PDB file of C-alpha atoms in Angstrom:
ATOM      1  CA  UNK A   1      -0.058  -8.909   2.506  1.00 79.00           C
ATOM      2  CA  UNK A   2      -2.067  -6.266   0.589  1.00 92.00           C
ATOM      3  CA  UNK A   3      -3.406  -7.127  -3.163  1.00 96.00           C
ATOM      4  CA  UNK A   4      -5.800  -4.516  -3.370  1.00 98.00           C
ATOM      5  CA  UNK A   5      -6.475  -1.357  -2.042  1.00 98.00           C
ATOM      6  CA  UNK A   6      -8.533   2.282  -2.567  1.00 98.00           C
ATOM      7  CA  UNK A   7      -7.431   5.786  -2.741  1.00 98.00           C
ATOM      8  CA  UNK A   8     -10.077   8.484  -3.563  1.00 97.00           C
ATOM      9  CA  UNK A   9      -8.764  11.448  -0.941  1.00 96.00           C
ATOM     10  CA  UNK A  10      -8.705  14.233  -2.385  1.00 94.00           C
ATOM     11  CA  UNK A  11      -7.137  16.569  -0.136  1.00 95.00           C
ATOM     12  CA  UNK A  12      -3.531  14.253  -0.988  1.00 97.00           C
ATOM     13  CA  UNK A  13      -1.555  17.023  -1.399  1.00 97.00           C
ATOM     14  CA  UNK A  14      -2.393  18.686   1.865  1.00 97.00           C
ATOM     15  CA  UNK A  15      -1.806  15.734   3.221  1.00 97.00           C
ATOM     16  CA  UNK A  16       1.780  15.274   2.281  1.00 97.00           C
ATOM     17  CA  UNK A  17       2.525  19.086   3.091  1.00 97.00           C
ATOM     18  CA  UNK A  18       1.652  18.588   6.655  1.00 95.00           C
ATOM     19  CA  UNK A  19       4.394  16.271   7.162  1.00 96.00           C
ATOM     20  CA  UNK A  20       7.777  17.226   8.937  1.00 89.00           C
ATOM     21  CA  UNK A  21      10.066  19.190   7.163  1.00 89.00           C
ATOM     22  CA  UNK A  22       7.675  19.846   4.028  1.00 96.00           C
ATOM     23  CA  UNK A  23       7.906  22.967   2.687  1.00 96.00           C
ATOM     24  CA  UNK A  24       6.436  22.004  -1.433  1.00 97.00           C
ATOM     25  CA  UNK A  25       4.054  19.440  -2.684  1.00 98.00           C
ATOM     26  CA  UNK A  26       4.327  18.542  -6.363  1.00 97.00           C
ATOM     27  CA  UNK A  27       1.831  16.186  -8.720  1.00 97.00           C
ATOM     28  CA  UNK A  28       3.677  16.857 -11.859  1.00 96.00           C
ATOM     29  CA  UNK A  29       1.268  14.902 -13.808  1.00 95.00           C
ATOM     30  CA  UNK A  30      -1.767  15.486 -11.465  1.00 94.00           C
ATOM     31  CA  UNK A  31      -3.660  13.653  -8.601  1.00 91.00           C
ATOM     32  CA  UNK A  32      -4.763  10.479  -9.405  1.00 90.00           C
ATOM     33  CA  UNK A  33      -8.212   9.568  -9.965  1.00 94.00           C
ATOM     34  CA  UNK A  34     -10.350   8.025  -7.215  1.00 97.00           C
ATOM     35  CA  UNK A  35     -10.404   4.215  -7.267  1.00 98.00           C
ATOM     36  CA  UNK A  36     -11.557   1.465  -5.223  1.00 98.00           C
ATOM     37  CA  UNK A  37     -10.125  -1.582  -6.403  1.00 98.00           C
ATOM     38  CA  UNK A  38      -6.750  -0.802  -7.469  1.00 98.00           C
ATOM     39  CA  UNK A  39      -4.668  -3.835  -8.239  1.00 98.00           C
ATOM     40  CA  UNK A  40      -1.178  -5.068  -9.005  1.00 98.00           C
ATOM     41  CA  UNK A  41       0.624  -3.796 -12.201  1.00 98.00           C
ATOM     42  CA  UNK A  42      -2.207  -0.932 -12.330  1.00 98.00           C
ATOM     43  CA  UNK A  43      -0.745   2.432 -11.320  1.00 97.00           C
ATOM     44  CA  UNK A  44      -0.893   3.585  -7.868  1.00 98.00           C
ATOM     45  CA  UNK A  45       0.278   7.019  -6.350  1.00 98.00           C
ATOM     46  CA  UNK A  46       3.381   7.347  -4.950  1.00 98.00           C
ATOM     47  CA  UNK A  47       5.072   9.974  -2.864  1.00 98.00           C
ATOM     48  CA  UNK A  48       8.680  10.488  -2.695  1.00 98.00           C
ATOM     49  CA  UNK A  49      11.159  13.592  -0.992  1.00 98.00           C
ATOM     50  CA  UNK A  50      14.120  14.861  -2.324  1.00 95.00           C
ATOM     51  CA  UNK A  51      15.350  17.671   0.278  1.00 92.00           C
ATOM     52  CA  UNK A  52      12.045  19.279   1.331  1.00 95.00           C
ATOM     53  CA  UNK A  53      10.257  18.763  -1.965  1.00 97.00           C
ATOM     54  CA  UNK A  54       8.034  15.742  -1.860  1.00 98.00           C
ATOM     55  CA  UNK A  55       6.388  14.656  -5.334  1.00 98.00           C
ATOM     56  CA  UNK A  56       3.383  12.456  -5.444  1.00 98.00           C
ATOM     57  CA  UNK A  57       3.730  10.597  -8.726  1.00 98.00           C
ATOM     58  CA  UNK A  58       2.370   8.192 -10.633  1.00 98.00           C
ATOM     59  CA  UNK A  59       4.310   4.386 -10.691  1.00 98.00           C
ATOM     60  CA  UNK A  60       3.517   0.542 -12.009  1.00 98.00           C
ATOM     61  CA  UNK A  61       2.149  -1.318  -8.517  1.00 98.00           C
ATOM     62  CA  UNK A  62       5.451  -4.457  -8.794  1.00 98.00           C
ATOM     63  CA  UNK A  63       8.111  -2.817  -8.500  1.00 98.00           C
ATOM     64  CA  UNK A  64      10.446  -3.629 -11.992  1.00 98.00           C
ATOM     65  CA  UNK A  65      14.624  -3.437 -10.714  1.00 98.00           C
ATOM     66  CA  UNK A  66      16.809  -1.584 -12.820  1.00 95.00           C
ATOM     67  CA  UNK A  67      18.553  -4.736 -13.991  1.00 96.00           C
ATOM     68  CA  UNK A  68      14.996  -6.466 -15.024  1.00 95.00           C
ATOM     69  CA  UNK A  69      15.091  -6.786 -19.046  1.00 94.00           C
ATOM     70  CA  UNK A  70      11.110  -7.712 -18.900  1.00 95.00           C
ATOM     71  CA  UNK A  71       7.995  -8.248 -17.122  1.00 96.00           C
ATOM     72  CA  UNK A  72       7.899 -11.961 -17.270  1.00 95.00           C
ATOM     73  CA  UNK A  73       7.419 -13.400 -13.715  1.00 94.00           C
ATOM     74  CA  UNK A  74       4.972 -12.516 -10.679  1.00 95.00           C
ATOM     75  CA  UNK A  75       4.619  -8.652 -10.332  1.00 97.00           C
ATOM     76  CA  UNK A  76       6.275  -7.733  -7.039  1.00 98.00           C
ATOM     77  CA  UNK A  77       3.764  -5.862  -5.476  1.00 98.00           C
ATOM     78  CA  UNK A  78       5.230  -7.049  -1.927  1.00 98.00           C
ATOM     79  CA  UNK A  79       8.194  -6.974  -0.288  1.00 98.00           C
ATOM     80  CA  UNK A  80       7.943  -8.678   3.048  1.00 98.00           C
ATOM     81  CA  UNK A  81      10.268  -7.106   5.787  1.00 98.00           C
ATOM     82  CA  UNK A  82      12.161 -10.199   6.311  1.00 98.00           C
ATOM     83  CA  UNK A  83      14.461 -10.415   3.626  1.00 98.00           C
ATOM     84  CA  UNK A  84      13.939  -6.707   1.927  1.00 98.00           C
ATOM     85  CA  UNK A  85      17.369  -5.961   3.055  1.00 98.00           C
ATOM     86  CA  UNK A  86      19.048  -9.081   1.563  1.00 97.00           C
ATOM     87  CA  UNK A  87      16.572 -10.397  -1.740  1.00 98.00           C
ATOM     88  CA  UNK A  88      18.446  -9.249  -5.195  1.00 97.00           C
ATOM     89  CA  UNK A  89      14.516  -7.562  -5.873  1.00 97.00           C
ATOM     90  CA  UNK A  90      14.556  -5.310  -3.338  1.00 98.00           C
ATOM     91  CA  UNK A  91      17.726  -4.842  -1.400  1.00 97.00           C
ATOM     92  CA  UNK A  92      18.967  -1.451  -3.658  1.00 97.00           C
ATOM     93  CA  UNK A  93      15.900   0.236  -3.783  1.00 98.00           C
ATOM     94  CA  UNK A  94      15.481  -0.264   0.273  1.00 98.00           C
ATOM     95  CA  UNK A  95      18.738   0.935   0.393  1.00 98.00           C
ATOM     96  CA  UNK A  96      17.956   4.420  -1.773  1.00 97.00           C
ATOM     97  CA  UNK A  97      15.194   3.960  -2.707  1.00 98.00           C
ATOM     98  CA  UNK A  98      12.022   4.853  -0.152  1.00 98.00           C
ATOM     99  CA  UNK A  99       8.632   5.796  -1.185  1.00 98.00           C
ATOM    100  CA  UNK A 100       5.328   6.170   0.815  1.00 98.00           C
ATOM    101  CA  UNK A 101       2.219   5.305  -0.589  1.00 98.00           C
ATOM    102  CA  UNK A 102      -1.092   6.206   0.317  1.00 98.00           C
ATOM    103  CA  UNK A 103      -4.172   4.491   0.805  1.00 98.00           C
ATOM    104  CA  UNK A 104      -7.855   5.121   2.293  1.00 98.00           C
ATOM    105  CA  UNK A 105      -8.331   1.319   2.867  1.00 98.00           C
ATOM    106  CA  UNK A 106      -7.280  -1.938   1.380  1.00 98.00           C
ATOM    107  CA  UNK A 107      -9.245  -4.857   1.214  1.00 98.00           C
ATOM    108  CA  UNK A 108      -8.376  -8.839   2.429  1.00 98.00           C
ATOM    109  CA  UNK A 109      -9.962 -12.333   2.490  1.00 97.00           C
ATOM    110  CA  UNK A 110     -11.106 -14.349   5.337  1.00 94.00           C
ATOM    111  CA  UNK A 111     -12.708 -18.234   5.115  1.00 88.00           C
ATOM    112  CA  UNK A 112     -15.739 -18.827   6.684  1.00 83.00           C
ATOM    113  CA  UNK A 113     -16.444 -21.380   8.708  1.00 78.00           C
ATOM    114  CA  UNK A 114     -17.968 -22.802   4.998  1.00 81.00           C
ATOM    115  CA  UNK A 115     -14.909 -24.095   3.624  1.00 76.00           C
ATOM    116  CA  UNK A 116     -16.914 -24.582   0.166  1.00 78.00           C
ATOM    117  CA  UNK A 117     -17.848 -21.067   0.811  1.00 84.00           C
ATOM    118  CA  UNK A 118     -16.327 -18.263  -1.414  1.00 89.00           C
ATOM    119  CA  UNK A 119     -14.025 -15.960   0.506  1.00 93.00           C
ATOM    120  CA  UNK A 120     -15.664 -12.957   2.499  1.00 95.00           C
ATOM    121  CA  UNK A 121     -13.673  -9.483   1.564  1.00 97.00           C
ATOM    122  CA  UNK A 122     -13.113  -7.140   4.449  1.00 97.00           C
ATOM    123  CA  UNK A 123     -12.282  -3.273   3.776  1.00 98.00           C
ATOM    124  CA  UNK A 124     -10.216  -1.803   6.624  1.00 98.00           C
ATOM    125  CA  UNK A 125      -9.789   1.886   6.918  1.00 98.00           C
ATOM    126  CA  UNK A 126      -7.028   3.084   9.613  1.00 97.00           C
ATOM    127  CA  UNK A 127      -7.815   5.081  13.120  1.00 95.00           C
ATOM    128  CA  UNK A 128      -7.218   8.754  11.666  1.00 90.00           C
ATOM    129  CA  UNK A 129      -7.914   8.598   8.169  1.00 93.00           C
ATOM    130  CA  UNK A 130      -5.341   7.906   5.194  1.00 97.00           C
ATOM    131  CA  UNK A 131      -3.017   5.298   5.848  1.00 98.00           C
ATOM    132  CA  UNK A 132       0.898   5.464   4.926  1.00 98.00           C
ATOM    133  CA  UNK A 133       2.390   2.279   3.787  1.00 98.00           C
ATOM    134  CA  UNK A 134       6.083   1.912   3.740  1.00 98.00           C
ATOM    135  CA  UNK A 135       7.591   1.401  -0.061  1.00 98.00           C
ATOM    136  CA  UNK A 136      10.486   1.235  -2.487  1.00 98.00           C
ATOM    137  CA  UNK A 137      10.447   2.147  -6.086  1.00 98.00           C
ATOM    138  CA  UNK A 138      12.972   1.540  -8.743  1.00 98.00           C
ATOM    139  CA  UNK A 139      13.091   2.978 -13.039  1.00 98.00           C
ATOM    140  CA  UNK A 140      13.648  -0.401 -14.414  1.00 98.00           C
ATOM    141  CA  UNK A 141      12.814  -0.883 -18.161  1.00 97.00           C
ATOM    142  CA  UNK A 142      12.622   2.853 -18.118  1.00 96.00           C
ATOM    143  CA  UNK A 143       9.295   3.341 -16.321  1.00 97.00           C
ATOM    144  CA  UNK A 144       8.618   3.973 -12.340  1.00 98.00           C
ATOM    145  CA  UNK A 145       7.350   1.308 -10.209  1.00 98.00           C
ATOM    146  CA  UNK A 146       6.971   0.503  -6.171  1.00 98.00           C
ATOM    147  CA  UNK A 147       6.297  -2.115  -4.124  1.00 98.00           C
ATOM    148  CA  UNK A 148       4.847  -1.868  -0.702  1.00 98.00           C
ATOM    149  CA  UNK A 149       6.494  -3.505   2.201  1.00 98.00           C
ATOM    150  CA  UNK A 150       4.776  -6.165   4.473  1.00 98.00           C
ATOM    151  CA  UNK A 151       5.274  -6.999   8.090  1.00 98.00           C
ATOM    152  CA  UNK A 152       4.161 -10.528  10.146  1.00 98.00           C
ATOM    153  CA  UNK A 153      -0.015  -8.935  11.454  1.00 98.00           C
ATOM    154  CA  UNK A 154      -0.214  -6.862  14.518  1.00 97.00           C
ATOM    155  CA  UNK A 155      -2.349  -8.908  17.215  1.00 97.00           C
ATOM    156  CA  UNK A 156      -5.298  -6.862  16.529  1.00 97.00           C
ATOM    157  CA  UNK A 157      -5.338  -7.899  13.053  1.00 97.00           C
ATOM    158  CA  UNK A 158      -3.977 -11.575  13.064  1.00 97.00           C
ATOM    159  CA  UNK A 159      -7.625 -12.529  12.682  1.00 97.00           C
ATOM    160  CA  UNK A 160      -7.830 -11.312   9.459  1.00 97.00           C
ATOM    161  CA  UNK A 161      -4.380 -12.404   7.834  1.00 96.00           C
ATOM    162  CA  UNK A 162      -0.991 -12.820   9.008  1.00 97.00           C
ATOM    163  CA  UNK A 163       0.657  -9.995   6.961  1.00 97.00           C
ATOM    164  CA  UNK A 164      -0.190  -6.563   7.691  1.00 97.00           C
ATOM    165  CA  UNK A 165       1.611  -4.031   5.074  1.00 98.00           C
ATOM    166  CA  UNK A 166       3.816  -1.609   7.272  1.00 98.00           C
ATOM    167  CA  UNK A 167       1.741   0.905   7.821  1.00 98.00           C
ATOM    168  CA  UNK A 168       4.044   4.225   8.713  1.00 98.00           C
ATOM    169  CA  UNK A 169       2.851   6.774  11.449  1.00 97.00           C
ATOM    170  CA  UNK A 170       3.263  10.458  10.799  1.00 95.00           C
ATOM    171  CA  UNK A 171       6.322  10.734  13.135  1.00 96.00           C
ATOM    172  CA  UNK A 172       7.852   7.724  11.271  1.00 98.00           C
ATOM    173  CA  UNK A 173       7.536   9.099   7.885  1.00 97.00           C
ATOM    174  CA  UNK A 174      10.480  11.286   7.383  1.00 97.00           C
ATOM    175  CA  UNK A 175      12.739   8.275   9.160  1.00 97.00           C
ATOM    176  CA  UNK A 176      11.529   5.718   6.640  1.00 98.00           C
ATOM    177  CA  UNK A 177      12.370   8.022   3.874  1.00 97.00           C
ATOM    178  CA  UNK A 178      15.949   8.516   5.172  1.00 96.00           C
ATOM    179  CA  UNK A 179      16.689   5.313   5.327  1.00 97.00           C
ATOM    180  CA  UNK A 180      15.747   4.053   8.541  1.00 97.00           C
ATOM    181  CA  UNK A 181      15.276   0.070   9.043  1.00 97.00           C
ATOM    182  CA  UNK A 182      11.284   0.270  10.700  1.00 97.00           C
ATOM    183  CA  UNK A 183      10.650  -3.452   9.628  1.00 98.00           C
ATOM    184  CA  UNK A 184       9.196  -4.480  13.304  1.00 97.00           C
ATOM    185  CA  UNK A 185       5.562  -4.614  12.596  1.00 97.00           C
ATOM    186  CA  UNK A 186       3.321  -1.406  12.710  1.00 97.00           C
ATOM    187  CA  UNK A 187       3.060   0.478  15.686  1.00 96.00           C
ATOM    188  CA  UNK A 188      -0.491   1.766  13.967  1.00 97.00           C
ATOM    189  CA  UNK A 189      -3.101   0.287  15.809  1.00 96.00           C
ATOM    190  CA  UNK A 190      -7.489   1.451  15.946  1.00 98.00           C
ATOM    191  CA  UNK A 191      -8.270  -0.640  12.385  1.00 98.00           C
ATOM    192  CA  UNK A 192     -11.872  -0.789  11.370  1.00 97.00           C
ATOM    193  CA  UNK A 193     -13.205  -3.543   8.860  1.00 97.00           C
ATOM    194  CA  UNK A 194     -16.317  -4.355   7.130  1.00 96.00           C
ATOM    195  CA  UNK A 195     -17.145  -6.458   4.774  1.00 96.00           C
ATOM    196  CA  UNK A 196     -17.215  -5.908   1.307  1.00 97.00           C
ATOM    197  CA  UNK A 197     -18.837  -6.771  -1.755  1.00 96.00           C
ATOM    198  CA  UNK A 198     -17.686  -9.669  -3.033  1.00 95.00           C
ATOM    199  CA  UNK A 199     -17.381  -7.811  -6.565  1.00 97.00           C
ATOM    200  CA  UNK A 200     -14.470  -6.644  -5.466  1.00 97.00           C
ATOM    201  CA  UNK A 201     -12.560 -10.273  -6.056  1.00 96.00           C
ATOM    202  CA  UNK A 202     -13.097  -9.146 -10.342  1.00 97.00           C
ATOM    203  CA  UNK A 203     -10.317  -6.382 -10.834  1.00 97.00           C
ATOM    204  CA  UNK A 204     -12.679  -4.742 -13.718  1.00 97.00           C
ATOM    205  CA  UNK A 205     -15.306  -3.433 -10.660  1.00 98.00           C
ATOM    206  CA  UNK A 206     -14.183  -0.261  -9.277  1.00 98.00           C
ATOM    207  CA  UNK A 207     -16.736   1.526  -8.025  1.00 97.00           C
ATOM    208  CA  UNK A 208     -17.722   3.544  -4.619  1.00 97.00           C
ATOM    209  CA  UNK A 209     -20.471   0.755  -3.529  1.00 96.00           C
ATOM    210  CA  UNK A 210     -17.868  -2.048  -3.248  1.00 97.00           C
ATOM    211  CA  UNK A 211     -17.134  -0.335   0.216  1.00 95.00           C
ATOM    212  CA  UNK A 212     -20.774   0.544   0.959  1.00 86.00           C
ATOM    213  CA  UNK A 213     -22.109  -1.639   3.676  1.00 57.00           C
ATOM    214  CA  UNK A 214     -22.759  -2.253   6.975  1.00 52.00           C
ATOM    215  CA  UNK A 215     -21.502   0.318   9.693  1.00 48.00           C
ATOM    216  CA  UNK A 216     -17.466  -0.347  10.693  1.00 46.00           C
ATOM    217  CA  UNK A 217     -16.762  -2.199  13.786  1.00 45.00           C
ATOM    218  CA  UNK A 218     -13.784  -0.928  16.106  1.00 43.00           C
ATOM    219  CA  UNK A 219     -11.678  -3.961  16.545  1.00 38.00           C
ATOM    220  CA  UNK A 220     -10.438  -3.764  20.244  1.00 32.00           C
TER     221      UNK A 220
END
């Protein structure tokens, strides 16, 4: 799964306009700021296409269905790959509905062998800088939202949890957003983790040095 993640890039828009078939790159209501524990119902960057006009926008992370009269309930940050197709939540926007959001990293827990223990954080950054995470949105209740979509782990990162969001590679992009299935789990593979500061598990820290320590270790 992914709760949290971080986005500070600031080179998003030349980001999106290297992508197949992009010819314009909108923000209409500017790039986000940088954060570093972004977490559900907060707003999150999105990016979606129309033609060859992609838009990176603004949206509510739990993603609100256009027949939702309120926000009572879990958000739905994730949709897991499973049942996206068939679960009343999510099965019209994954029909129409595709998105791509960005991240520089997201962060999950591990146990130690200290059951009593608190739960280390890891940060894990992809091979090749940002990563692309698969996602719907929907305009319920009159506002933009998105959920990201979550696969079973890749074996290299089973150790860590056993959802992985699916993570997109460049080539896969522009099938995603055209409606392709791509539920199998990621084909992106060269993680790094480290851990974090445990500040990060209080949603009012957001700050650069949650990510600052020890040197990343290549996992396989």
């Amino acid at each position: 799964m992914c709760g949290r993640f971080v986005l500070f890039t600031e080179s998003l828009l030349e980001e999106v306009g290297a992508w197949e078939s992009i010819t314009e790159v909108h923000a209409p209501e500017g790039l986000p700021p940088a954060r570093y524990n972004i977490a559900p119902t907060q707003p999150i960057a999105i990016v979606r296409v129309a033609e060859e006009t992609a838009r990176v926008e603004p949206a509510r992370w739990g993603l609100i269905p256009h027949w939702k009269k309120n926000l009572d309930g879990p958000p739905l940050f994730n949709a897991r790959a499973e049942t996206v197709a068939q679960k009343p939540s999510f099965r019209d926007a994954f029909k129409a509905q595709r998105c791509v959001i960005p991240l520089d990293g997201y962060y999950e827990w591990k146990a130690g062998e200290d059951k009593k223990a608190k739960k280390q954080p890891y940060y894990v950054t992809g091979p090749d800088g940002l990563l692309w995470a698969a996602g719907l949105w929907a305009t319920g209740m009159e506002r933009l939202s998105a959920t990201m979509v979550t696969t079973d782990a890749t074996e290299e990162m089973a150790w860590l949890h056993h959802r992985l969001p699916k993570f997109l590679t460049t080539e896969e992009i522009a099938p995603w957003l055209a409606g392709e299935a791509l539920l199998e789990p990621s084909s992106v593979c060269g993680f790094q983790a480290r851990p974090a500061d445990l500040a990060v598990g209080n949603v009012r820290n957001d700050y650069a040095e949650l990510i600052d320590e020890p040197p990343a270790t290549t996992l396989f």
